[in-house]
Short mmCIF file of C-alpha atoms and ligand atoms in Angstrom, two decimals:
data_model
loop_
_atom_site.label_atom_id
_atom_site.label_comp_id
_atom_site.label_asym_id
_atom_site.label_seq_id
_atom_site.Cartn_x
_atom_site.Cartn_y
_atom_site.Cartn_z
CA UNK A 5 -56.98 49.56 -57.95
CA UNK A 6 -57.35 47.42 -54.86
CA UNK A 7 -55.39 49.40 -51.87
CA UNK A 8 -55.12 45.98 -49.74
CA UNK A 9 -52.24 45.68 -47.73
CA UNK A 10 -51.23 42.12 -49.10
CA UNK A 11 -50.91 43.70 -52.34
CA UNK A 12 -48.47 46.11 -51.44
CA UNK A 13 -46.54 43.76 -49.20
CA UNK A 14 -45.93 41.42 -52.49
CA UNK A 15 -45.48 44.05 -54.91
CA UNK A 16 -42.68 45.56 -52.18
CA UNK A 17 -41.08 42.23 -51.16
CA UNK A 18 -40.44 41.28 -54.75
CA UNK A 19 -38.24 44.82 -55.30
CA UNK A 20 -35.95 43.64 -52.89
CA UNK A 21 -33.48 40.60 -53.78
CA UNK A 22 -31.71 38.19 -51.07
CA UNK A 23 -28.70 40.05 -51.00
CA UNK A 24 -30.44 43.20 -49.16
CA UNK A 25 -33.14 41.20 -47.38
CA UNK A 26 -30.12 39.72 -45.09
CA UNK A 27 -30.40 40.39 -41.42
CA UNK A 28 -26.93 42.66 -40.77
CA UNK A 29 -25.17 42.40 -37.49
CA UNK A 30 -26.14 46.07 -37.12
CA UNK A 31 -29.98 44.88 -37.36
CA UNK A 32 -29.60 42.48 -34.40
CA UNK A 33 -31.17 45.18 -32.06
CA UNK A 34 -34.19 45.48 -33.54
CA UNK A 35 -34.55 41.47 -33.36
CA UNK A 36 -33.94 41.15 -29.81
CA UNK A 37 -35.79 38.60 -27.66
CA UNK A 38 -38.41 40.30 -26.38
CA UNK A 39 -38.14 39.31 -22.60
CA UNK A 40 -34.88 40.93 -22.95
CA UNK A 41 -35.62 43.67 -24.72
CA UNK A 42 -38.69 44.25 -21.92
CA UNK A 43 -35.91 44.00 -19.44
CA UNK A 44 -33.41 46.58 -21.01
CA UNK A 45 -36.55 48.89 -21.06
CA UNK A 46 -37.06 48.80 -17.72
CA UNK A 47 -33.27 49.12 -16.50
CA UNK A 48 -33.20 52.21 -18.57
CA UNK A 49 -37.16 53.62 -17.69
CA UNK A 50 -35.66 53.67 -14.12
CA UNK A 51 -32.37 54.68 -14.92
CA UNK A 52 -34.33 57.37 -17.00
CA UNK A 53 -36.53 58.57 -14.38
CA UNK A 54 -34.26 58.89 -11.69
CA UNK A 55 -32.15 60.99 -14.06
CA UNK A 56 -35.06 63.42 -14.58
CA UNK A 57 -35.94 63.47 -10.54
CA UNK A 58 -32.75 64.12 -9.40
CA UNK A 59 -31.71 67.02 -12.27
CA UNK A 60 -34.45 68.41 -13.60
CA UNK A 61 -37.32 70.59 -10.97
CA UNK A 62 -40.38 70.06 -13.72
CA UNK A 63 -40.29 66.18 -13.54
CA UNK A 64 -39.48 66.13 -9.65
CA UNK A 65 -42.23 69.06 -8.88
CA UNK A 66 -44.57 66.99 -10.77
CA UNK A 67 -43.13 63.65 -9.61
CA UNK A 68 -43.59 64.70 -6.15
CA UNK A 69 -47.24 65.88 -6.51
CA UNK A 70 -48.38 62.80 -7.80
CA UNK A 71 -46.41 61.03 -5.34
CA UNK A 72 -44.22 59.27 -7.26
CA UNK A 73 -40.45 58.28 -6.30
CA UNK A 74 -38.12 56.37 -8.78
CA UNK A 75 -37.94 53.59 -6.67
CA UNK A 76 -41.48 53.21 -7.25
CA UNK A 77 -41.27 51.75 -11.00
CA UNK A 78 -40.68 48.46 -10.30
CA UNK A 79 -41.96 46.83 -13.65
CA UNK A 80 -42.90 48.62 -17.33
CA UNK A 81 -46.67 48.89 -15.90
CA UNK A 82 -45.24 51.39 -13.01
CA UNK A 83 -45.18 54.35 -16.16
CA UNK A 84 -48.83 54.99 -15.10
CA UNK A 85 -46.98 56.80 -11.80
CA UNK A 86 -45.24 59.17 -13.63
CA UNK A 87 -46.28 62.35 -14.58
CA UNK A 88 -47.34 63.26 -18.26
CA UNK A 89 -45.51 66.07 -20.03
CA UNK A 90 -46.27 68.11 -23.16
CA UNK A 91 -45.30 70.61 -25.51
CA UNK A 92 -45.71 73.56 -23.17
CA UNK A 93 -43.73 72.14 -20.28
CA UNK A 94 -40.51 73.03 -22.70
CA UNK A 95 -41.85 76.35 -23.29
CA UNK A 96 -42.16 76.98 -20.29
CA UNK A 97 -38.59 75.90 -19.25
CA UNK A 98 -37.02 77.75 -22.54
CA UNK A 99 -34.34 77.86 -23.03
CA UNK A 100 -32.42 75.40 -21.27
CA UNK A 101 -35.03 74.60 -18.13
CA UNK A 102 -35.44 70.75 -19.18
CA UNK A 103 -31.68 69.85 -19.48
CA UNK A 104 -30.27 67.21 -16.81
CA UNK A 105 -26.60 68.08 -17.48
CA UNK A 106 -24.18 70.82 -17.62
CA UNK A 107 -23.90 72.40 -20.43
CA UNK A 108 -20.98 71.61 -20.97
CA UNK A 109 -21.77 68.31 -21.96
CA UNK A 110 -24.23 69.80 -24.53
CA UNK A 111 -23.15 68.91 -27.98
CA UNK A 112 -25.39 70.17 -30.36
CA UNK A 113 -28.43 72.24 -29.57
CA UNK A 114 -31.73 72.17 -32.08
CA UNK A 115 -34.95 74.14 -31.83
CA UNK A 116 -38.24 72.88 -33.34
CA UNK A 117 -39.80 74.87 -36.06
CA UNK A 118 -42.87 75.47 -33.61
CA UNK A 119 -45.91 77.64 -34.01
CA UNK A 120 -46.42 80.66 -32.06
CA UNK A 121 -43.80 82.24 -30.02
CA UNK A 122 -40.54 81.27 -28.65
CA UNK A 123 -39.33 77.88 -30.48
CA UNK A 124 -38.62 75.19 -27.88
CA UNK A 125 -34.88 74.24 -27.66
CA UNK A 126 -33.33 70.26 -27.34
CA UNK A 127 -29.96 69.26 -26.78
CA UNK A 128 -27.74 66.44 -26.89
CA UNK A 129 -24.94 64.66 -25.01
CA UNK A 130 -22.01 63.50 -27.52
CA UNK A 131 -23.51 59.93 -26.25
CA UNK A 132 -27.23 61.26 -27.29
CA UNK A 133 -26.05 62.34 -30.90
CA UNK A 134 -24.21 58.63 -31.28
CA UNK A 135 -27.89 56.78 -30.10
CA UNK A 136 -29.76 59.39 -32.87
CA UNK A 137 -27.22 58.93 -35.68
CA UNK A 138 -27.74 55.34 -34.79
CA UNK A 139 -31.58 54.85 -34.67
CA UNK A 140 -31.46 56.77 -38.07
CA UNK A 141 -29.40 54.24 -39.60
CA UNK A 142 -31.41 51.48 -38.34
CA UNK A 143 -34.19 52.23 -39.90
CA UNK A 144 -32.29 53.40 -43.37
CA UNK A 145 -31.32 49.62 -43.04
CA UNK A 146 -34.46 48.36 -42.44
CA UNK A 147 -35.79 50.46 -45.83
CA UNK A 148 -33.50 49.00 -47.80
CA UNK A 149 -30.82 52.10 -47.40
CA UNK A 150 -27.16 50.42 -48.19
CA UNK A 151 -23.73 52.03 -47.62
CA UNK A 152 -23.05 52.26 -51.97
CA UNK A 153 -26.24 54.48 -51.65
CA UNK A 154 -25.66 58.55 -52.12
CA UNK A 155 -28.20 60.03 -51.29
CA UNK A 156 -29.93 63.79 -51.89
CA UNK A 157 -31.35 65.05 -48.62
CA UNK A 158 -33.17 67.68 -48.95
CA UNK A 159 -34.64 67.82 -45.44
CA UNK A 160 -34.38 71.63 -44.01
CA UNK A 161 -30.77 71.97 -42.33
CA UNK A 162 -30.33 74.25 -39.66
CA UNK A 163 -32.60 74.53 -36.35
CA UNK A 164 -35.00 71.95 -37.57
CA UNK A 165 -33.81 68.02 -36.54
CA UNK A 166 -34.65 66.78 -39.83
CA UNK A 167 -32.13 67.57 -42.06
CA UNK A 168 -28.99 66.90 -39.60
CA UNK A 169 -30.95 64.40 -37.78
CA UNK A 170 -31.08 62.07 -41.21
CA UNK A 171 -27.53 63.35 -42.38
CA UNK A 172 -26.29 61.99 -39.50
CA UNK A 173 -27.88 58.29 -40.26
CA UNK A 174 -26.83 58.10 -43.48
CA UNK A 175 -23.12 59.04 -42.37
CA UNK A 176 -23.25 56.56 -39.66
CA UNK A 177 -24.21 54.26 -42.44
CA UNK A 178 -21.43 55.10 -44.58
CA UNK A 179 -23.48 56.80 -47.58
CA UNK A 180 -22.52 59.79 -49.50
CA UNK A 181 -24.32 62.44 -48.97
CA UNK A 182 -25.60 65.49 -50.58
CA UNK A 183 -26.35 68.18 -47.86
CA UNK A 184 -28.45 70.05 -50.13
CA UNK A 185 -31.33 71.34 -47.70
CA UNK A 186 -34.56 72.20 -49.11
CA UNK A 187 -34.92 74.88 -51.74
CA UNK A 188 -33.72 76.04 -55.26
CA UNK A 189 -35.52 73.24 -56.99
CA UNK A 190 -34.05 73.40 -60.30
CA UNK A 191 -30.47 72.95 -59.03
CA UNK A 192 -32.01 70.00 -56.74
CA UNK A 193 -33.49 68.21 -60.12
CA UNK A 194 -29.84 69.06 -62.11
CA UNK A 195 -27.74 67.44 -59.08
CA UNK A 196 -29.91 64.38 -58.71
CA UNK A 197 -29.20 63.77 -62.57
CA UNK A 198 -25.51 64.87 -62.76
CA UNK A 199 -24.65 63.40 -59.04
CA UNK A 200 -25.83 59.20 -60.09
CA UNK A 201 -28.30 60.28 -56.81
CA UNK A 202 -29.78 56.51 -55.87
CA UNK A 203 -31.99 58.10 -52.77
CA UNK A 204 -33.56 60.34 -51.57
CA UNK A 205 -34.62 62.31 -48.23
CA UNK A 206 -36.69 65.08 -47.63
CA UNK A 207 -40.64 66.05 -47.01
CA UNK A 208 -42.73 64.03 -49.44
CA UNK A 209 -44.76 67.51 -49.92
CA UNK A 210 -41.77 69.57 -51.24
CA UNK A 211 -40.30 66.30 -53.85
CA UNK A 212 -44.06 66.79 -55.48
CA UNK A 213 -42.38 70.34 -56.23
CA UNK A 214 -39.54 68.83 -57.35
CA UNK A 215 -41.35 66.63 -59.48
CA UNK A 216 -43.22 69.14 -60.98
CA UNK A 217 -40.31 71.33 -61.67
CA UNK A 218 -38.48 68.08 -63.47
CA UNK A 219 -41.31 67.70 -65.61
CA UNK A 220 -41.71 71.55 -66.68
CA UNK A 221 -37.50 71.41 -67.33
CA UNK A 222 -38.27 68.22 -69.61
CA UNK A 223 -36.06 66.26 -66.98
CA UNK A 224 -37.53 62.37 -66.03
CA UNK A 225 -37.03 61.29 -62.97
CA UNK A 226 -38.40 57.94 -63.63
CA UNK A 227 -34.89 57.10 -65.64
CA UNK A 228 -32.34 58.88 -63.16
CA UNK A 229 -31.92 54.99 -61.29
CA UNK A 230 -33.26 56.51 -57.56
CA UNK A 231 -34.15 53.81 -56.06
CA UNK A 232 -35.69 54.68 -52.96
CA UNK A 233 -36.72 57.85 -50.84
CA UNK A 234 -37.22 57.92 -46.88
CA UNK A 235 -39.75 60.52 -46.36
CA UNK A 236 -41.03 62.08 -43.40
CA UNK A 237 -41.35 65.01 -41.05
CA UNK A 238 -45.68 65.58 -41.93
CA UNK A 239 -48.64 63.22 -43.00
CA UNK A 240 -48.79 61.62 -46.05
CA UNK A 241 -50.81 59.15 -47.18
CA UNK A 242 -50.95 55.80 -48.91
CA UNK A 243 -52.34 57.47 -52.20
CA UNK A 244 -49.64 59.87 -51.83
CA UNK A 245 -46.62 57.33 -51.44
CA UNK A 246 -48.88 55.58 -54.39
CA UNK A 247 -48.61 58.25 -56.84
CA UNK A 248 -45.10 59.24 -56.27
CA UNK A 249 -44.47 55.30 -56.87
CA UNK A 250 -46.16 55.50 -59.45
CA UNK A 251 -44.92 58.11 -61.60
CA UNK A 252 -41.13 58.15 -60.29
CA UNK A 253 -40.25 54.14 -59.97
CA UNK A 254 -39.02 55.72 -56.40
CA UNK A 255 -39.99 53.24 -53.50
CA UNK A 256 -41.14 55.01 -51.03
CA UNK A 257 -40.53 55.02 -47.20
CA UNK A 258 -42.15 56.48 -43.76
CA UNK A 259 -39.66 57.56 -41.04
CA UNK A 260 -41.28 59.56 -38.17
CA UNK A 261 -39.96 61.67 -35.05
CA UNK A 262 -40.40 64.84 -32.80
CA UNK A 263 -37.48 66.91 -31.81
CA UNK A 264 -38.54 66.60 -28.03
CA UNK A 265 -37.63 63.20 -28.17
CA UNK A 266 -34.67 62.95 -30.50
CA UNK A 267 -35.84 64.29 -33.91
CA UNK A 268 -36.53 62.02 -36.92
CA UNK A 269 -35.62 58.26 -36.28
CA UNK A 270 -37.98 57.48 -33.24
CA UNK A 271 -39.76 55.08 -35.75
CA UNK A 272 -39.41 53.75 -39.01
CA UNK A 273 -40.85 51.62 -41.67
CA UNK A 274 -39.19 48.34 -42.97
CA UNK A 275 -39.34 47.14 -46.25
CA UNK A 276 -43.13 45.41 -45.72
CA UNK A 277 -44.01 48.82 -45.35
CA UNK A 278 -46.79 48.07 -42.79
CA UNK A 279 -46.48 50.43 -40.16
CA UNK A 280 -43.52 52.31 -38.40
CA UNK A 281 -41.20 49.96 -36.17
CA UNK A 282 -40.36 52.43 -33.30
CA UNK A 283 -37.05 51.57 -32.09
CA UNK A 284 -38.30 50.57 -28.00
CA UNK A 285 -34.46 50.14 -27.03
CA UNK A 286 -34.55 53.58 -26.52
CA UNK A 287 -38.02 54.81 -26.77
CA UNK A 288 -41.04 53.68 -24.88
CA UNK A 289 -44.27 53.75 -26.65
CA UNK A 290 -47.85 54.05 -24.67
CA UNK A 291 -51.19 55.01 -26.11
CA UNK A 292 -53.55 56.75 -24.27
CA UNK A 293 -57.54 58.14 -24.81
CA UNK A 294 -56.25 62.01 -25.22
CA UNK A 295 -59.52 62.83 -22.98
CA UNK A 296 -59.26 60.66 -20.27
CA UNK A 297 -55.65 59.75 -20.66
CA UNK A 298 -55.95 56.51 -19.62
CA UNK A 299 -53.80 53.47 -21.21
CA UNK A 300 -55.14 52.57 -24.23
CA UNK A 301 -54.76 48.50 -25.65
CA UNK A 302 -52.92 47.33 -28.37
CA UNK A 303 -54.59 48.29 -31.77
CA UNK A 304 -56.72 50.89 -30.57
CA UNK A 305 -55.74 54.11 -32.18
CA UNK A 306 -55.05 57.22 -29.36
CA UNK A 307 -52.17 59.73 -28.60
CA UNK A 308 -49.28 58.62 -28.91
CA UNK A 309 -46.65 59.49 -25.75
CA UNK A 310 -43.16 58.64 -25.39
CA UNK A 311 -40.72 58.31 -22.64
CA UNK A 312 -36.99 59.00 -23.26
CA UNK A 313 -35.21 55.74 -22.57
CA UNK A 314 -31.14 56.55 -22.70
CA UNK A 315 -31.39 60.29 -23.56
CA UNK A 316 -28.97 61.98 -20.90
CA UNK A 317 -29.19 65.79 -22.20
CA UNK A 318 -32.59 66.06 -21.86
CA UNK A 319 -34.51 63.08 -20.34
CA UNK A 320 -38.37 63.22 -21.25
CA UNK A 321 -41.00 61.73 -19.43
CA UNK A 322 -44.13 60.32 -20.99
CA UNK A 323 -44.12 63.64 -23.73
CA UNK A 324 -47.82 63.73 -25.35
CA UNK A 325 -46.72 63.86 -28.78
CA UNK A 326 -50.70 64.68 -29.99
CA UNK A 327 -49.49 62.57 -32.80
CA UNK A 328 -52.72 59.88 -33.41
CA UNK A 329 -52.07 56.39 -33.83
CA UNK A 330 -52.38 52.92 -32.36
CA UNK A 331 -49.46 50.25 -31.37
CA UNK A 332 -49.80 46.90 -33.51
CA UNK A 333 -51.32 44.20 -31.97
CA UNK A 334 -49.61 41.48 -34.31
CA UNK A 335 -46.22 41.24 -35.16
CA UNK A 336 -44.57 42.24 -38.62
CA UNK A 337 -43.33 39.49 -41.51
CA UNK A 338 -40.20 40.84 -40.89
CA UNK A 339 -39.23 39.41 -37.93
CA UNK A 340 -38.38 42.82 -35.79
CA UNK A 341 -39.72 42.36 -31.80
CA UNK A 342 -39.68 46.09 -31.59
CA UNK A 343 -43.42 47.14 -32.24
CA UNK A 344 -45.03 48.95 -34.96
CA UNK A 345 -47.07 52.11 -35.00
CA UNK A 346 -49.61 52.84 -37.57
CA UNK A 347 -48.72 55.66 -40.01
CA UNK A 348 -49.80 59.24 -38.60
CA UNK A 349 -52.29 61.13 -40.69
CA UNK A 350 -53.09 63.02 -37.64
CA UNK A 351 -52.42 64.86 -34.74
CA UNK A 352 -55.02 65.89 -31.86
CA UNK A 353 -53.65 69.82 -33.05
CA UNK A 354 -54.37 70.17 -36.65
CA UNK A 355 -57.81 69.08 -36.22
CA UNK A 356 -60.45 72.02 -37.45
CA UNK A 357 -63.46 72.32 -36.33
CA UNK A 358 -65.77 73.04 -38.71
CA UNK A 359 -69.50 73.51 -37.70
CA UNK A 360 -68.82 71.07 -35.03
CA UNK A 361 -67.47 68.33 -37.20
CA UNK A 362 -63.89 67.29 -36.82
CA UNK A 363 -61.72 67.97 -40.25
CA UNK A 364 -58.31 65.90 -40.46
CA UNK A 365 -56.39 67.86 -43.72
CA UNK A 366 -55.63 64.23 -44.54
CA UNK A 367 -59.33 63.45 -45.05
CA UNK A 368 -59.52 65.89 -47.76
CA UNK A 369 -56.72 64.61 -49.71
CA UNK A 370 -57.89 61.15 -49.74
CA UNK A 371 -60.75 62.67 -51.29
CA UNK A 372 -58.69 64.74 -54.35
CA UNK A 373 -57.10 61.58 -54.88
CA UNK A 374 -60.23 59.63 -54.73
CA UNK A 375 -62.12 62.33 -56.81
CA UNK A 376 -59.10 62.28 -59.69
CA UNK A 377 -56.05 59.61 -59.45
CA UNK A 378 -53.63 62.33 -59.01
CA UNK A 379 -52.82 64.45 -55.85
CA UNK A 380 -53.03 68.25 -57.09
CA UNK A 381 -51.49 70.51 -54.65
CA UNK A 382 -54.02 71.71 -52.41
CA UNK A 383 -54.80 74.45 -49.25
CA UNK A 384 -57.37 75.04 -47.28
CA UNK A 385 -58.82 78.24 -46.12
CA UNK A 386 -60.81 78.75 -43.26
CA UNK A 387 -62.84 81.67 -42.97
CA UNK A 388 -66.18 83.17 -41.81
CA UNK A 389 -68.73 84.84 -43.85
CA UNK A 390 -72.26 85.98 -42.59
CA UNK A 391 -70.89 84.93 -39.62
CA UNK A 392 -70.96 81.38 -40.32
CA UNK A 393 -67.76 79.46 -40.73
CA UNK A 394 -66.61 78.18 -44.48
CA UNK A 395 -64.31 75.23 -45.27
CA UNK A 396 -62.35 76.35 -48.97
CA UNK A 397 -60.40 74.03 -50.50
CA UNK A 398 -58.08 75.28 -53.06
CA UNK A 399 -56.92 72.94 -55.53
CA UNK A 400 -54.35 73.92 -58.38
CA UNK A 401 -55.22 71.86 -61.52
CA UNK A 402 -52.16 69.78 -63.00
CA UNK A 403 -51.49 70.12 -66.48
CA UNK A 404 -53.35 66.79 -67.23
CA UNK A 405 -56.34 67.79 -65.69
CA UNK A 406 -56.63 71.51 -67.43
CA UNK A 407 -59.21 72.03 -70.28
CA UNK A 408 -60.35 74.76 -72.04
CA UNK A 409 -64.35 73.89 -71.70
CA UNK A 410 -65.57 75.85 -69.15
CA UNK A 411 -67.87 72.56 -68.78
CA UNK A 412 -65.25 70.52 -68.26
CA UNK A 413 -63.40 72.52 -65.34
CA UNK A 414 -67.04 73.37 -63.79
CA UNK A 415 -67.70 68.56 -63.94
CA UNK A 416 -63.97 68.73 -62.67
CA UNK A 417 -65.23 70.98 -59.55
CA UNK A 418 -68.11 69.72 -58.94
CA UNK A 419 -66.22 66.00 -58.79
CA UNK A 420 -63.79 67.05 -56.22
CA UNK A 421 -66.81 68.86 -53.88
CA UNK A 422 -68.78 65.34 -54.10
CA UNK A 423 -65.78 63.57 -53.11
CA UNK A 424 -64.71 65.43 -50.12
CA UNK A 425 -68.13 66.28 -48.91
CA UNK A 426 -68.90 62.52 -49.04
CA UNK A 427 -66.10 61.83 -46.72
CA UNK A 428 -66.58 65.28 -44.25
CA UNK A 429 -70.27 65.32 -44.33
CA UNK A 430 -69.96 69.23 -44.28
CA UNK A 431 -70.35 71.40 -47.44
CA UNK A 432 -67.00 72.65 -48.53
CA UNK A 433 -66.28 75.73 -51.22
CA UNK A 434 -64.35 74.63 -54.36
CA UNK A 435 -61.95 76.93 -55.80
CA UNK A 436 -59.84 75.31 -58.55
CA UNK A 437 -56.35 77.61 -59.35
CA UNK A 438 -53.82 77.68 -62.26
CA UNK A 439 -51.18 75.17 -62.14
CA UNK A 440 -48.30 76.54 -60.11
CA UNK A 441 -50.34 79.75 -58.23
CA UNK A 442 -50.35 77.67 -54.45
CA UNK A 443 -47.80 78.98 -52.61
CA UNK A 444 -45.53 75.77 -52.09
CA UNK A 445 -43.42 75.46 -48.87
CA UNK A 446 -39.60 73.70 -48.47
CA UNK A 447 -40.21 71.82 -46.06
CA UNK A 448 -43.15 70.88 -44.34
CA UNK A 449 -46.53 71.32 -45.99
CA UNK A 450 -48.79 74.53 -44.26
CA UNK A 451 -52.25 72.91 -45.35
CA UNK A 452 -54.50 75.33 -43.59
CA UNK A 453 -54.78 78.72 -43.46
CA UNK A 454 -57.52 80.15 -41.09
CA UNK A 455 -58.89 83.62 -41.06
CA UNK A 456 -62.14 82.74 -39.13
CA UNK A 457 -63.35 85.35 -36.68
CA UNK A 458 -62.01 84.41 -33.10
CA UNK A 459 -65.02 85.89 -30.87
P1 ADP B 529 -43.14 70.77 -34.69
O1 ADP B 529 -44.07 70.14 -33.72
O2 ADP B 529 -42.75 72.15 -34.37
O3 ADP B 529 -43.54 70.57 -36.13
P2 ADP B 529 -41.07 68.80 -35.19
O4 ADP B 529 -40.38 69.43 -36.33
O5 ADP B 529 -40.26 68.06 -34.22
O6 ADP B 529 -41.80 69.92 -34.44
O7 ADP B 529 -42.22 67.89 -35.78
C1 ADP B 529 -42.72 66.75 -35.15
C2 ADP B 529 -44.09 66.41 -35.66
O8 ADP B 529 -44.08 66.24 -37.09
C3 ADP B 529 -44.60 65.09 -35.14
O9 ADP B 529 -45.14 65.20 -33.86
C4 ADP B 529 -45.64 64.73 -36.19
O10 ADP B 529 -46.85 65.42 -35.97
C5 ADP B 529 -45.03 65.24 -37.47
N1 ADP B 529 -44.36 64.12 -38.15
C6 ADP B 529 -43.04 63.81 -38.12
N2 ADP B 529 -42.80 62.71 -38.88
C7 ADP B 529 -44.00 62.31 -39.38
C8 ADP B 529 -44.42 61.23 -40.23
N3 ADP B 529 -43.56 60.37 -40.73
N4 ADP B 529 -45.75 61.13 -40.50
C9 ADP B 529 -46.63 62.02 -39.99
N5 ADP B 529 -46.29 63.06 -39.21
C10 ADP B 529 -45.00 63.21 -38.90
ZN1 ZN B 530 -41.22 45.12 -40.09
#
């Protein structure tokens, strides 16, 4: 089948009818005029900066080296002044080093599920929990989302910003929802039956567990009358959304965010589906060469960084998000001024290495998909034997695709080492695994595991 945009954008408009397709006063935001919408971003860029000079000693150590005052940004162009800052700066600063009021103001505190070492720590004024709770529902709206919706959100609760952060949406929104977190999977497929669930939330890798699980309990989700699913929180690709489509009658939605700058709900898709509308009222996109970090032009893809526009907790200042993507250079059929971002596959971080080539995970599972129609679960182990470095990808067969010719599974291996070779240019190992022996995470995805030999 032809993947062409146009396609999609007909075979989407035609789910919706005229009753949901109507602008709502609660939309008007993202329609703004764009010469005022420029001008709001600027008010609040200043209004931004100045907060982080005056409270915070990162931004005005760093402000001051460069030789920056807030008085200096004068138009949106003036962002090249200010400093850059990145994952380690909050680190760093843990717990509370970044926050530009007292503590007392401090609502609600999150911490990101992070890597290595301490996790870093975000907080919010009651005003910054009203702006989240209301970029959330924006883009809910803009999917489609309705207030008769109730919806299963399975997004991790807890530390992690995605499960409150889209709780707090769909509230604002005036859904019911099911705080179910992620985990116990059969219970999640028996309350989406017994419950009348019409949505869905969550990481689009742990409802392919949930699908699975359905299917083994003899349960179709296809006739439970969801209608739609906002996923988010890790790549996933078009094939993905494709084959969930597919085989659930779900549509399918992106939302994407970073706790540093507010959680899930910086940016959104809208029902053409076409890229992520980031909501610029309150977040200021740039793109810059991750090298050289210089400004990057519309439509050229780079790292994405965002500036903080109203947050008053914890102002951030261009944050390098090592999230690649590029900023639209058209605008969208829907009307929105707020600009699009393309979907993220990938992030300057979870690129290997591999004998010098760059590996994206999301390169390999275009591949399985392009190899069989159907997105097996799938890891990938790094390791080094000989002393040279080896690229396994473990791929658990689905039912459909077992067979008890050893022929058969030895064409289905070789099919899926063509594909993803052809697309890596590297030679990869192929170890196919029994349906349901992956270990399968809750919430986000861990694609790669890597035992190579630091020297
Ligand atoms: P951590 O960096 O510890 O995972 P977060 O939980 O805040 O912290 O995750 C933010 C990151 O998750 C983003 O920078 C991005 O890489 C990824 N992400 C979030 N939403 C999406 C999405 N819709 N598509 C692709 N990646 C996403
Ligand atoms: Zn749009």
């Amino acid at each position: 089948m032809d993947k062409s945009a146009p396609q999609r954008i007909i075979m989407r408009s035609t789910a919706w009818n005229d009753e949901e397709n109507r602008v709502l006063p609660e939309m008007a935001l993202d329609f703004m005029p764009e010469e005022k919408l420029r001008d709001l971003q600027l008010q609040r860029l200043r209004a931004s900066v100045k907060l982080a000079y005056e409270k915070v000693p990162l931004f005005r150590e760093r402000m001051d080296e460069k030789g920056t005052k807030p008085e200096d940004i004068k138009t949106l162009k003036d962002i090249v002044k200010v400093p850059f800052s990145m994952k380690k700066d909050l680190r760093d600063t843990y717990p509370y080093g970044l926050f530009a009021v007292d503590l007392s103001e401090v609502v609600r505190l999150h911490a990101s599920s992070g890597t290595t070492g301490k996790p870093i720590v975000v907080g919010y004024t009651k005003e910054d929990m009203e702006v989240w709770a209301q970029v959330v529902k924006r883009g809910l709206l803009a999917c489609g989302f309705r207030s008769t919706d109730i919806v299963q959100n399975f997004f991790g609760y807890g530390l992690f910003t995605g499960g409150m952060g889209i709780h707090g949406g769909f509230e604002a929104l005036g859904a019911t929802v099911i705080p179910i977190s992620g985990g116990n999977t059969e219970r999640q497929v028996m309350l989406m039956k017994d419950f009348g669930v019409t949505a869905l939330a969550g990481t689009p890798s742990y409802f392919l567990r949930i699908m699975d699980v359905a299917d083994k309990m003899g349960i179709s989700i296809k006739d439970m009358g969801i209608k739609r699913a906002i996923f988010g929180a890790e790549p996933w690709s078009d094939g993905m959304r494709d084959y969930i489509e597919e085989r659930t009658g779900i549509k399918c939605y992106d939302i994407y965010g970073l706790s540093e700058i507010v959680g899930p709900g910086v940016g959104c898709e809208c029902e053409y589906c076409d890229g992520m509308h980031i909501f610029e009222d309150h977040f200021y996109p740039e793109i810059v060469d991750p090298e050289t970090l210089e400004p990057l032009p519309d439509g050229q893809e780079g790292e994405l960084v965002i500036s903080t526009l109203s947050k008053r907790a914890m102002p951030i200042l261009r944050y390098r998000t090592r999230d690649i993507t590029a900023i639209e250079a058209t605008k969208c059929k829907c009307g929105r001024t707020i600009r699009r971002i393309r979907r993220i596959g990938r992030r300057t971080d979870d690129m290997i290495i591999m004998r010098g080539v760059n590996v994206f995970p999301s390169q390999i599972e275009t591949a399985l998909l392009r190899a069989e129609k159907a997105l097996p679960h799938y890891q990938i182990v790094l390791d080094t034997k000989n002393n040279m470095d080896t690229l396994e990808v473990k791929v658990e067969v689905t039912r459909d695709m077992v067979s008890d010719s050893m022929s058969a599974m030895e064409q289905l291996s070789k099919k899926f080492k063509h594909s993803i070779e052809q697309i890596l240019g590297i030679s990869v190992i192929i170890t196919l695994c029994e349906p349901d022996s992956l270990p399968r995470s809750e919430g986000k995805a861990k694609r790669v595991v890597d035992n190579r030999k630091k020297i």
